[in-house]
Short mmCIF file of C-alpha atoms and ligand atoms in Angstrom, two decimals:
data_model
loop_
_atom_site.label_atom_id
_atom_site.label_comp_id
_atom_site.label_asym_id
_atom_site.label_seq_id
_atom_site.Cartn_x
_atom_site.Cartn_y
_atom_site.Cartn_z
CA UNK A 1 -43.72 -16.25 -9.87
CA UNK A 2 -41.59 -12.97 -9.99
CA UNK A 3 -38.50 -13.70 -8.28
CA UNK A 4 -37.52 -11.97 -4.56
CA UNK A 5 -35.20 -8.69 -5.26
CA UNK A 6 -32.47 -9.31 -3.24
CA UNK A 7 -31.19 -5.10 -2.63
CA UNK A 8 -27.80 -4.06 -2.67
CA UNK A 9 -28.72 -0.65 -1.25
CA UNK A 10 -30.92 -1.93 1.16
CA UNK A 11 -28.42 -4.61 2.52
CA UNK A 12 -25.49 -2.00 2.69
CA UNK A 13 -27.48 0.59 4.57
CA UNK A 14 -27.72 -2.39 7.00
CA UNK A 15 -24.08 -3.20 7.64
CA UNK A 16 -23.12 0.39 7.04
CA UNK A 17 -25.45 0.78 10.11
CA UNK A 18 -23.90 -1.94 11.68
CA UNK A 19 -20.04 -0.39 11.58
CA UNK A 20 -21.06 2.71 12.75
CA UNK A 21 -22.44 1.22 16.03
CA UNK A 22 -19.15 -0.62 16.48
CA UNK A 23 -17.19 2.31 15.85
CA UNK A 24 -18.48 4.45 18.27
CA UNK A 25 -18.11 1.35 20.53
CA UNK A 26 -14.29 1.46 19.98
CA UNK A 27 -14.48 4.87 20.15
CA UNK A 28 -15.37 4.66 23.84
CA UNK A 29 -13.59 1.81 24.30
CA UNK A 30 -9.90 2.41 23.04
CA UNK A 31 -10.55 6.40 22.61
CA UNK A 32 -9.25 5.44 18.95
CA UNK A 33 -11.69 5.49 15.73
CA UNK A 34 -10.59 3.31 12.48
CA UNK A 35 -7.66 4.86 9.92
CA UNK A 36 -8.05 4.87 6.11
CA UNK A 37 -6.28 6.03 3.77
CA UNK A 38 -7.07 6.69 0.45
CA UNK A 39 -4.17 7.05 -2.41
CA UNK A 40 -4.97 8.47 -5.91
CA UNK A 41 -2.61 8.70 -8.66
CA UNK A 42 -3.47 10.74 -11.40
CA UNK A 43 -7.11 11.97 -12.21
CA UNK A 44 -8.94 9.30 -14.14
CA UNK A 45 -12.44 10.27 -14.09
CA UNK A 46 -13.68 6.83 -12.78
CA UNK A 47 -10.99 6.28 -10.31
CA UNK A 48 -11.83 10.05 -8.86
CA UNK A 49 -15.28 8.86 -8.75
CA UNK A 50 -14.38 5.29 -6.94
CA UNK A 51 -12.39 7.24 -4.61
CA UNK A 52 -14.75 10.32 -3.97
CA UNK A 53 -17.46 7.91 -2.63
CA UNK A 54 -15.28 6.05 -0.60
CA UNK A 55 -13.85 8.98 1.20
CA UNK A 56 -17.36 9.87 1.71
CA UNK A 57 -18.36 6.53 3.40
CA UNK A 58 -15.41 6.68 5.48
CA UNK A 59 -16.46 10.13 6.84
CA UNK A 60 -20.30 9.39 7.37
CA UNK A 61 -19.16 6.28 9.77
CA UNK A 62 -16.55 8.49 12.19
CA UNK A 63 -13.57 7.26 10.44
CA UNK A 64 -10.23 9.06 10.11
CA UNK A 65 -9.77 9.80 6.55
CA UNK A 66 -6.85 10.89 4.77
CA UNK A 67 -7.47 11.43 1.33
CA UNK A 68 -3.72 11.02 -0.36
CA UNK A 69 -3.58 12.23 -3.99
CA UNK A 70 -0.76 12.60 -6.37
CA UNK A 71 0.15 13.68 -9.86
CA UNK A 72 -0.03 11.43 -12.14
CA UNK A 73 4.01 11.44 -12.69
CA UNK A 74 4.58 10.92 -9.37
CA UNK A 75 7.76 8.53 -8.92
CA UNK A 76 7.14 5.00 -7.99
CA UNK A 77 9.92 5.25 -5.31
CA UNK A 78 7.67 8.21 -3.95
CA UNK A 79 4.41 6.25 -4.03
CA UNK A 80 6.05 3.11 -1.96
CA UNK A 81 7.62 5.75 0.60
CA UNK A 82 4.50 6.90 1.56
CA UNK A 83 2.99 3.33 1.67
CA UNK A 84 6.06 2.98 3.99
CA UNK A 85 5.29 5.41 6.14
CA UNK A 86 1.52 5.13 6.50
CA UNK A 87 2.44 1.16 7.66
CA UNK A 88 4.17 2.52 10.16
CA UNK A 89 1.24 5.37 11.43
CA UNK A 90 -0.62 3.89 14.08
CA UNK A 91 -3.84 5.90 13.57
CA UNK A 92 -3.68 4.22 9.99
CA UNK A 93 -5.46 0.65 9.62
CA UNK A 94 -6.25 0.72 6.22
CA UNK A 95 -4.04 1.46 3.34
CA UNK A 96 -6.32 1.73 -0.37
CA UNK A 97 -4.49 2.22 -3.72
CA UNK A 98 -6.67 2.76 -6.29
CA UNK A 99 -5.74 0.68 -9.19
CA UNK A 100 -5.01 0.67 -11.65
CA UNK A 101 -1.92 3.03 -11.57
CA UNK A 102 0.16 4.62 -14.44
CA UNK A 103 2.30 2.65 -16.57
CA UNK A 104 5.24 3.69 -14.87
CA UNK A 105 4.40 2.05 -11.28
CA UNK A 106 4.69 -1.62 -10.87
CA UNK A 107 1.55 -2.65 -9.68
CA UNK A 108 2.27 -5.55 -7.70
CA UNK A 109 5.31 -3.86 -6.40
CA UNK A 110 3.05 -1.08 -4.98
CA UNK A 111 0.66 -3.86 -3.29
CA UNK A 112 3.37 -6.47 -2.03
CA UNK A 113 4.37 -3.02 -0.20
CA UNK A 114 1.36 -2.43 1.92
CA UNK A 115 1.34 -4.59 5.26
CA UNK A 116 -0.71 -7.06 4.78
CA UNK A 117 -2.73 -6.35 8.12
CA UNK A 118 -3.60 -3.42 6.79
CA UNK A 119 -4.32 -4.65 3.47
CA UNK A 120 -8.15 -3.50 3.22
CA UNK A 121 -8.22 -4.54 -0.79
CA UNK A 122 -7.29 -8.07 0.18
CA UNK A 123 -4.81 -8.06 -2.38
CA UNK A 124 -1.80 -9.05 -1.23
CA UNK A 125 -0.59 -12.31 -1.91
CA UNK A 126 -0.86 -13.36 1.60
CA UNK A 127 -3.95 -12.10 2.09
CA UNK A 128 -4.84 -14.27 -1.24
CA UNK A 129 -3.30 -17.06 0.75
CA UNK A 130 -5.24 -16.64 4.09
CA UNK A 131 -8.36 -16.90 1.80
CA UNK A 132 -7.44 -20.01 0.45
CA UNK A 133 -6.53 -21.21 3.48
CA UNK A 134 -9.59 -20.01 4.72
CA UNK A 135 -10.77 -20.39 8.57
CA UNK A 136 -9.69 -17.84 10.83
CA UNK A 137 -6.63 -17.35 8.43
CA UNK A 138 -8.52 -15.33 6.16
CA UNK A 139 -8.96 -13.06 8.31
CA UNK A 140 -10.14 -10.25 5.53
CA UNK A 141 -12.32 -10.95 2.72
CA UNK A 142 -11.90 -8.92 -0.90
CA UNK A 143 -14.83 -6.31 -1.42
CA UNK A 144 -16.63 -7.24 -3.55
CA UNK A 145 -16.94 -11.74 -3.18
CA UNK A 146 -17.35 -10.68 0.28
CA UNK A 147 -20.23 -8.11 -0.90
CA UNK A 148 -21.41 -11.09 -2.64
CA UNK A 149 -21.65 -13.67 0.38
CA UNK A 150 -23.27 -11.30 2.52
CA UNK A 151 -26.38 -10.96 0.14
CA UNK A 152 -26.44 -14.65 -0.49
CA UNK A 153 -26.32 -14.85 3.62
CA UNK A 154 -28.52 -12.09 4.10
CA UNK A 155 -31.17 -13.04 1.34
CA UNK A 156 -31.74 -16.42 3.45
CA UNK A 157 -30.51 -18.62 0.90
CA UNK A 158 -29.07 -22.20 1.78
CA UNK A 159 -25.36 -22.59 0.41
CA UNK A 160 -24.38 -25.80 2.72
CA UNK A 161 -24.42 -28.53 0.13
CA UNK A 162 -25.22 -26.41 -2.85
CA UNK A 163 -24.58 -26.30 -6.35
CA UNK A 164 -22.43 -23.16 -6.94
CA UNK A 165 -21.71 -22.10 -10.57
CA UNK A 166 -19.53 -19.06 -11.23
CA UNK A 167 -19.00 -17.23 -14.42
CA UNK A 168 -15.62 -15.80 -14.40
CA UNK A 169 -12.17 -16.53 -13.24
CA UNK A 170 -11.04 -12.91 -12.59
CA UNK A 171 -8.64 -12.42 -9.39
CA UNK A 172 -10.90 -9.78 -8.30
CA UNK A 173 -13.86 -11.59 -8.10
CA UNK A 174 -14.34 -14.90 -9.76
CA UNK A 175 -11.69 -17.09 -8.31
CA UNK A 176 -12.10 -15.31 -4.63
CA UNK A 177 -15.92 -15.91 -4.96
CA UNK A 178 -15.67 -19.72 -5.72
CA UNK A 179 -13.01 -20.33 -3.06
CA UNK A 180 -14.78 -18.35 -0.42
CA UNK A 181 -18.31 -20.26 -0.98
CA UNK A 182 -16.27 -23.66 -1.34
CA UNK A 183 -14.52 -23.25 2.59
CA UNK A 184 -16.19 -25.37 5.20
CA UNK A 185 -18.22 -23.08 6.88
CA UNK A 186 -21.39 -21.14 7.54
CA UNK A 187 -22.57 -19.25 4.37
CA UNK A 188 -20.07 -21.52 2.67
CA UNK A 189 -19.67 -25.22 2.25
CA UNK A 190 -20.97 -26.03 -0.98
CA UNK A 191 -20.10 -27.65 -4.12
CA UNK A 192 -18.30 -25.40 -6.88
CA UNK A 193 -18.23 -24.84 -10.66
CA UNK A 194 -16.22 -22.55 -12.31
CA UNK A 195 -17.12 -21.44 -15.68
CA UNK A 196 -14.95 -19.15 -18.45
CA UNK A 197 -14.02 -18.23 -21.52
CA UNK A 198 -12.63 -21.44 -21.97
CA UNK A 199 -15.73 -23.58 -20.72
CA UNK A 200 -17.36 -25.85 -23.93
CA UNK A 201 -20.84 -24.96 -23.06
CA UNK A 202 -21.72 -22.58 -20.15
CA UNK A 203 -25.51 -23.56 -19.99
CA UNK A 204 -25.18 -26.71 -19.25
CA UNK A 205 -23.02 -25.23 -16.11
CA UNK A 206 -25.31 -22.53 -15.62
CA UNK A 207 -28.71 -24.89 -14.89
CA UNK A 208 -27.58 -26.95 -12.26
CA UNK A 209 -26.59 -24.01 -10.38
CA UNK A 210 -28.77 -23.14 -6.90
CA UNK A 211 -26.83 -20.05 -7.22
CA UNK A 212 -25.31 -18.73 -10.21
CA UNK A 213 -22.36 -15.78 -9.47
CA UNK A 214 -22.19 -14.03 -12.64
CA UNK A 215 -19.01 -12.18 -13.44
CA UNK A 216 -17.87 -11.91 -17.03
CA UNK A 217 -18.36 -8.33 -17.61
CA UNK A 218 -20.37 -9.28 -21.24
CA UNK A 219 -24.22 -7.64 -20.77
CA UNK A 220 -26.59 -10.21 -21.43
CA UNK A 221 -24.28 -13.36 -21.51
CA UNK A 222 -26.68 -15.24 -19.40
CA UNK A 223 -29.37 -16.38 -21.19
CA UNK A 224 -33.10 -16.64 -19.11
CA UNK A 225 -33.52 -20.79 -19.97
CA UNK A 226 -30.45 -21.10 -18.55
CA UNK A 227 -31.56 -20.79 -14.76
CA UNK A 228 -32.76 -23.44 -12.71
CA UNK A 229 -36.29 -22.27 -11.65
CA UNK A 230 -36.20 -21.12 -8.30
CA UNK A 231 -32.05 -20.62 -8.15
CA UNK A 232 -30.68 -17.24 -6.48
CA UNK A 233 -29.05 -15.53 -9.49
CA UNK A 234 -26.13 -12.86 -8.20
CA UNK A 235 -25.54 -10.35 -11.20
CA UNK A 236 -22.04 -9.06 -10.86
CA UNK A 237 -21.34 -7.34 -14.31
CA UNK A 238 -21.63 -3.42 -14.50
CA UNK A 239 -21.45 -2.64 -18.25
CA UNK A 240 -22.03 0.73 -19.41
CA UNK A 241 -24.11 -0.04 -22.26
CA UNK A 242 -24.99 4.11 -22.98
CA UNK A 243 -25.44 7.08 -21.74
CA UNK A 244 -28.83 8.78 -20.33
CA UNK A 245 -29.11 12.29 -22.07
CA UNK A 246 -31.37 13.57 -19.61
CA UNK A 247 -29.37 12.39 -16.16
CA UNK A 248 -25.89 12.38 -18.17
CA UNK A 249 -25.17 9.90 -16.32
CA UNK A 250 -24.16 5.95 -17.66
CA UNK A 251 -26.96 3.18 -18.48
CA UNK A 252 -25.85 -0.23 -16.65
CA UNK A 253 -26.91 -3.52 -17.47
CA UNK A 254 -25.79 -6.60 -15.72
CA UNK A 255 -24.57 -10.16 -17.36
CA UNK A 256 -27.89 -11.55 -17.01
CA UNK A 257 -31.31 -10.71 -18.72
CA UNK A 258 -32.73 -9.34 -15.77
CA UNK A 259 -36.27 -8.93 -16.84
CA UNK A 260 -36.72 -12.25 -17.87
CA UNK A 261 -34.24 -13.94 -15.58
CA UNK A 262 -36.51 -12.93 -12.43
CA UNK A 263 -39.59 -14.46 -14.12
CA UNK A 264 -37.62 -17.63 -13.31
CA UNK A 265 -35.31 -17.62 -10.56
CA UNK A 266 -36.15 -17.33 -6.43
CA UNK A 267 -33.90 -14.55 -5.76
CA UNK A 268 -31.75 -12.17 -8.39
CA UNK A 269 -30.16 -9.00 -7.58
CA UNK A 270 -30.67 -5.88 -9.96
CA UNK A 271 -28.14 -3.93 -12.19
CA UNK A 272 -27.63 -1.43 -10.30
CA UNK A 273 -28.53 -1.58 -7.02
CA UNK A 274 -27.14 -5.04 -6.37
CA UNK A 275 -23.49 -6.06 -5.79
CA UNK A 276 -22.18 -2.77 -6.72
CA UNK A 277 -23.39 -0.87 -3.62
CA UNK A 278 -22.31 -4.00 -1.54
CA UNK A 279 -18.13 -3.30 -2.41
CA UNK A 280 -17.29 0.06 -0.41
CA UNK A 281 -19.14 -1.39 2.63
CA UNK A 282 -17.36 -4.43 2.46
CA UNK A 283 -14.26 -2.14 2.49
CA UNK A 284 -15.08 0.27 5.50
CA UNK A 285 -15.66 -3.39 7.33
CA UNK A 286 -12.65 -4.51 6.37
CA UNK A 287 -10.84 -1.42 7.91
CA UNK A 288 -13.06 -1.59 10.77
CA UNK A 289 -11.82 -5.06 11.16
CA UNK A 290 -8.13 -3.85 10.73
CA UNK A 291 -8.47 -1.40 13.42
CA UNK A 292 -10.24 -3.79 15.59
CA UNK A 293 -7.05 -6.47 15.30
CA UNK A 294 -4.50 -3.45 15.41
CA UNK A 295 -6.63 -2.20 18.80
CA UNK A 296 -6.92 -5.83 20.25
CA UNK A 297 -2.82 -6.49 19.39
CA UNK A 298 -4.10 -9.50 17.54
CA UNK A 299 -1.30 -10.40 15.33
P1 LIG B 1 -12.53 -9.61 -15.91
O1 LIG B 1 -12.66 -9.08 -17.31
O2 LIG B 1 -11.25 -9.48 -15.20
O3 LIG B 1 -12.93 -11.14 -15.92
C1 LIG B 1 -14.06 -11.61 -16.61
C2 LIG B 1 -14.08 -13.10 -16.56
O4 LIG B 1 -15.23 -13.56 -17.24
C3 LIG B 1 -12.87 -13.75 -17.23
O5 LIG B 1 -12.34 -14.69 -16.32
C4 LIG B 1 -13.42 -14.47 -18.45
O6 LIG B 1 -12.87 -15.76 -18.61
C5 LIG B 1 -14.90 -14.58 -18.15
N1 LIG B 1 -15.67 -14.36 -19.38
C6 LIG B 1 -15.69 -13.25 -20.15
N2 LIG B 1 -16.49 -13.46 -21.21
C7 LIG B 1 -16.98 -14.71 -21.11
C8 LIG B 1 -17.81 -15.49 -21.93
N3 LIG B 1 -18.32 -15.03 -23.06
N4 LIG B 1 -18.08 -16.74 -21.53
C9 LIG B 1 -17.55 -17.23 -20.38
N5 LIG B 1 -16.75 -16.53 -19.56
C10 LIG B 1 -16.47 -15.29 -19.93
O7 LIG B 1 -13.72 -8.93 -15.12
P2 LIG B 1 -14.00 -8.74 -13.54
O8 LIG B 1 -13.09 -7.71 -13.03
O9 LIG B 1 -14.13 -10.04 -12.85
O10 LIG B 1 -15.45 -8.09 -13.67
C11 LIG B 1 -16.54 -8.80 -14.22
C12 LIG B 1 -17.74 -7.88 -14.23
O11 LIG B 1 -18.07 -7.52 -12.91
C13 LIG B 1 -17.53 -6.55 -14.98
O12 LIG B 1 -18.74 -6.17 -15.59
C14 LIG B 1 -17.18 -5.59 -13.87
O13 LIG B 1 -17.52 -4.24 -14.18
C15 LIG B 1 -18.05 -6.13 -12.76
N6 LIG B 1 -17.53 -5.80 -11.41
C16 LIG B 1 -18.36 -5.19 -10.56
C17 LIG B 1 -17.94 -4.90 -9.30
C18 LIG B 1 -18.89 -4.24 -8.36
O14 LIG B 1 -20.05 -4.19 -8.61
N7 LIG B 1 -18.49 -3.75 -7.25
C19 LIG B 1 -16.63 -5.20 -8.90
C20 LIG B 1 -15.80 -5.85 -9.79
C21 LIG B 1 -16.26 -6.16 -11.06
#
């Protein structure tokens, strides 16, 4: 049986939907809307792109956007002056630095700067702490694992008690991913593998899993007899793999064989179209959230 598509696009419409509602509701609540700002450095063609789209989202829900950009020489001192002063803006919930930044800014130094309750990326180390923590602590999830547990919540799939194997130990989404769906919890609360470069044999991982999080960033890597029939299969990897003359625009494939993979599994989510539309949504929550805290003078 051909497996259930479980929609990126589809789902984000949804929550996008979903914060727009709520910020009209704090619109006539508080008379406030939420604050992002978006920082570029430099003009890598990618980040531009990243950032282009999320200025757009921002807009399309009501937000208050400021789009920030800067040379690419600009001073680190100048970059963490700003950050500075937009923690201290109250119309400002959300601070987003695109990453990566030029060789001359200390990344970490740049993040450790923004105020963690405004910390939309969820990468701050205490925001990485909350998460492990979990609970109400974490009180913002990182883009895209949270992108992730929303279409494993949304797609009706059981996680309380199941076998979880992840592919991947990256900070951005690996080890979030497989901390987030091992928390006691709804959505949550099952039992977790994590697989990587280092892992013997990653099949023998990979077919036990009821859900298999794949996030190595190597197209193909997962091989179809390696799913469990039935298992929801969440494709993570976006690998350029050409380019379509016609469109001009990049050919994608995912970490998984997708045509073969949904002869087998129960649910799979496509390259494109699956996680990747599910990360700037998860984003504009997490602002939304921000604002919502900030508004509420939860601390
Ligand atoms: P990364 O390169 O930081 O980490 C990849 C991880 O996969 C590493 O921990 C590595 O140990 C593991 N790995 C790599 N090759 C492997 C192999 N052959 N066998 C076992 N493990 C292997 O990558 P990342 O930032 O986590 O991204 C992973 C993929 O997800 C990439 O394709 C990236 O483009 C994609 N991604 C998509 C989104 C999105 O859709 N919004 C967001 C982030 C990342």
């Amino acid at each position: 049986m051909t497996a259930e598509i479980i929609s990126g696009t589809e789902i984000r419409k949804t929550i996008l939907a979903e914060i727009k509602a709520d910020v009209e509701e704090m619109k006539a609540k508080h008379g406030k809307v939420p604050g992002l700002v978006t920082m570029l450095v430099g003009k890598d063609p990618a980040s531009v792109s990243y950032v282009t789209l999320k200025v757009k989202t921002a807009l399309s829900l009501g937000f208050h956007e400021i789009q920030d950009d800067h040379p690419e020489d600009i001073p680190e001192s100048d970059l963490l002056a700003l950050i500075h002063k937009y923690n201290n803006d109250p119309d400002i919930h959300g601070i987003l630095v695109q990453l990566p930044l030029p060789g001359h800014i200390d990344e970490q130094k740049v993040i450790n700067a923004i105020n963690p309750d405004k910390d939309v990326d969820v990468f701050h180390p205490i925001n990485v702490g909350r998460l492990m923590i979990g609970g109400d602590d974490a009180r913002f999830l990182p883009c895209t694992p949270a992108g992730i547990q929303e279409m494993i919540a949304r797609s009706g799939t059981r996680t309380s008690g199941a076998e979880v194997v992840v592919v991947g130990r990256s900070n951005i989404v690996g080890k979030p991913i497989a901390m987030m769906m091992a928390q006691k919890g709804a959505y949550a609360n099952a039992t977790v593998t994590i697989v990587h470069t280092g892992t013997t044999d990653l099949s023998v991982h990979c077919k036990r899993a009821d859900i298999l999080i794949v996030a190595a960033g190597v197209p193909g890597l997962v091989k179809p007899e390696w799913i469990k029939p039935g298992a929801t299969v969440i494709d993570v990897g976006t690998n350029r793999v050409g380019m379509n003359k016609t469109t001009g625009k990049a050919i994608l494939k995912g970490d998984v064989d997708f045509d073969a993979a949904k002869e087998i599994a129960g649910k799979i989510t496509p390259v494109p179209g699956g996680v990747g539309p599910m990360t700037i949504a998860m984003l504009m929550k997490n602002t939304l959230k921000a604002a919502q805290y900030a508004l509420e003078d939860i601390r």
